[in-house]
Amino acid sequence: MSGHLRIVRGDATAEEIAALVAVLAARQVAPEPPAPPRTQTWRNPSRAMRKPLSPGKSAWRTSGLP
């Protein structure tokens, strides 16, 4: 049986190899959760709502913009 783990130096006992495998298995990273579905902003009705007006210079220009 050919495994992915190979002892390069020293004599490891079966218990030491089992401990090493247990530690490596515990460190395994959980898969990343899937990204939430993107909302389509072009369909969002709040886009058509008017932004709040801010008084000041050029306020008359921004009052006519959506």
Coordinates of N, CA and C in Angstrom, one line a residue:
M1 N 0.9 -1.2 0.0 CA 0.0 0.0 0.0 C 0.9 1.2 0.0
S2 N 0.7 2.1 -0.9 CA 1.5 3.3 -1.0 C 0.7 4.5 -0.5
G3 N 1.2 5.1 0.6 CA 0.5 6.2 1.2 C 1.1 7.6 0.8
H4 N 0.6 8.6 1.4 CA 1.0 10.0 1.1 C 2.0 10.4 2.2
L5 N 2.2 9.6 3.2 CA 3.1 10.0 4.3 C 4.3 9.0 4.2
R6 N 5.5 9.6 4.3 CA 6.7 8.9 4.2 C 7.7 9.3 5.3
I7 N 8.2 8.3 6.1 CA 9.2 8.6 7.1 C 10.5 8.7 6.5
V8 N 11.2 9.8 6.5 CA 12.5 10.0 5.9 C 13.6 9.7 6.8
R9 N 13.5 10.0 8.0 CA 14.7 9.8 8.9 C 14.1 9.3 10.3
G10 N 14.8 8.4 10.9 CA 14.5 7.9 12.2 C 13.5 6.7 12.1
D11 N 13.3 6.1 13.2 CA 12.4 4.9 13.3 C 11.1 5.4 14.1
A12 N 10.0 5.5 13.4 CA 8.8 5.9 14.1 C 8.0 4.6 14.4
T13 N 7.4 4.6 15.6 CA 6.6 3.5 16.0 C 5.2 3.7 15.4
A14 N 4.4 2.7 15.5 CA 3.0 2.8 15.0 C 2.2 3.8 15.8
E15 N 2.5 4.0 17.1 CA 1.8 5.0 17.9 C 2.1 6.4 17.5
E16 N 3.4 6.6 17.2 CA 3.9 7.9 16.8 C 3.3 8.3 15.4
I17 N 3.2 7.4 14.5 CA 2.6 7.6 13.2 C 1.1 7.9 13.4
A18 N 0.5 7.2 14.2 CA -1.0 7.4 14.5 C -1.2 8.8 15.1
A19 N -0.3 9.2 16.0 CA -0.5 10.5 16.6 C -0.2 11.6 15.5
L20 N 0.7 11.4 14.7 CA 1.0 12.4 13.6 C -0.2 12.5 12.6
V21 N -0.7 11.4 12.3 CA -1.9 11.3 11.4 C -3.1 12.0 12.0
A22 N -3.3 11.8 13.3 CA -4.4 12.4 14.0 C -4.2 13.9 14.1
V23 N -3.0 14.4 14.3 CA -2.8 15.9 14.4 C -3.0 16.5 13.0
L24 N -2.5 15.8 11.9 CA -2.7 16.4 10.6 C -4.1 16.3 10.2
A25 N -4.9 15.3 10.6 CA -6.3 15.3 10.2 C -7.1 16.4 11.0
A26 N -6.6 16.7 12.2 CA -7.3 17.7 13.0 C -7.1 19.1 12.4
R27 N -5.9 19.3 11.8 CA -5.6 20.6 11.3 C -6.2 20.8 9.9
Q28 N -6.9 19.8 9.4 CA -7.5 20.0 8.0 C -8.5 21.1 8.0
V29 N -8.4 22.0 7.1 CA -9.2 23.2 7.0 C -10.6 22.8 6.4
A30 N -11.6 23.3 7.1 CA -12.9 23.1 6.6 C -13.1 23.9 5.2
P31 N -13.9 23.3 4.3 CA -14.1 24.0 3.1 C -14.8 25.4 3.3
E32 N -14.5 26.3 2.5 CA -15.0 27.7 2.6 C -16.5 27.6 2.2
P33 N -17.4 28.3 3.0 CA -18.8 28.3 2.6 C -19.0 29.0 1.3
P34 N -20.0 28.6 0.6 CA -20.3 29.2 -0.7 C -20.6 30.7 -0.5
A35 N -20.3 31.5 -1.5 CA -20.6 32.9 -1.4 C -22.1 33.1 -1.6
P36 N -22.6 34.1 -0.9 CA -24.0 34.4 -1.0 C -24.4 34.9 -2.4
P37 N -25.5 34.6 -2.9 CA -25.9 35.0 -4.2 C -25.9 36.5 -4.3
R38 N -25.4 37.0 -5.4 CA -25.3 38.5 -5.7 C -26.7 39.0 -6.0
T39 N -27.0 40.1 -5.4 CA -28.3 40.7 -5.7 C -28.1 41.6 -6.9
Q40 N -29.1 41.6 -7.7 CA -29.1 42.4 -8.9 C -29.6 43.8 -8.6
T41 N -28.7 44.7 -8.5 CA -29.1 46.1 -8.1 C -29.9 46.8 -9.2
W42 N -29.7 46.5 -10.4 CA -30.5 47.2 -11.4 C -32.0 46.9 -11.3
R43 N -32.4 45.8 -10.7 CA -33.8 45.5 -10.5 C -34.3 46.1 -9.1
N44 N -33.4 46.6 -8.3 CA -33.8 47.0 -7.0 C -34.6 48.3 -7.0
P45 N -35.8 48.3 -6.5 CA -36.7 49.5 -6.6 C -36.2 50.7 -5.8
S46 N -35.3 50.4 -4.8 CA -34.8 51.6 -4.1 C -33.8 52.4 -4.9
R47 N -33.4 51.9 -6.0 CA -32.5 52.8 -6.9 C -33.3 54.0 -7.5
A48 N -34.6 53.8 -7.6 CA -35.4 54.9 -8.2 C -35.8 55.9 -7.1
M49 N -35.6 55.6 -5.9 CA -35.9 56.6 -4.8 C -34.9 57.7 -4.8
R50 N -35.4 58.9 -4.5 CA -34.6 60.1 -4.5 C -33.6 60.1 -3.3
K51 N -32.4 60.6 -3.5 CA -31.5 60.7 -2.4 C -31.9 62.0 -1.6
P52 N -31.5 62.0 -0.3 CA -31.9 63.2 0.5 C -31.2 64.4 0.0
L53 N -31.9 65.5 0.0 CA -31.3 66.8 -0.5 C -30.4 67.4 0.6
S54 N -29.3 67.9 0.1 CA -28.4 68.6 1.0 C -28.3 70.1 0.6
P55 N -28.7 70.9 1.5 CA -28.6 72.4 1.1 C -27.2 72.8 1.0
G56 N -27.0 73.8 0.1 CA -25.7 74.3 0.0 C -25.4 74.7 -1.5
K57 N -24.1 74.9 -1.8 CA -23.7 75.2 -3.1 C -24.1 74.1 -4.1
S58 N -24.7 74.5 -5.2 CA -25.2 73.6 -6.3 C -26.3 72.7 -5.8
A59 N -27.0 73.0 -4.8 CA -28.1 72.2 -4.4 C -29.3 72.1 -5.4
W60 N -29.5 73.2 -6.1 CA -30.5 73.2 -7.1 C -30.2 72.2 -8.2
R61 N -28.9 72.0 -8.5 CA -28.5 71.0 -9.6 C -28.8 69.6 -9.1
T62 N -28.5 69.3 -7.9 CA -28.7 67.9 -7.4 C -30.1 67.6 -7.1
S63 N -31.0 68.7 -7.0 CA -32.4 68.4 -6.7 C -33.1 67.8 -7.9
G64 N -32.6 67.9 -9.1 CA -33.2 67.4 -10.2 C -32.7 66.0 -10.6
L65 N -31.7 65.5 -9.9 CA -31.1 64.3 -10.3 C -31.7 63.1 -9.4
P66 N -31.9 62.0 -10.0 CA -32.5 60.9 -9.2 C -31.5 60.3 -8.2

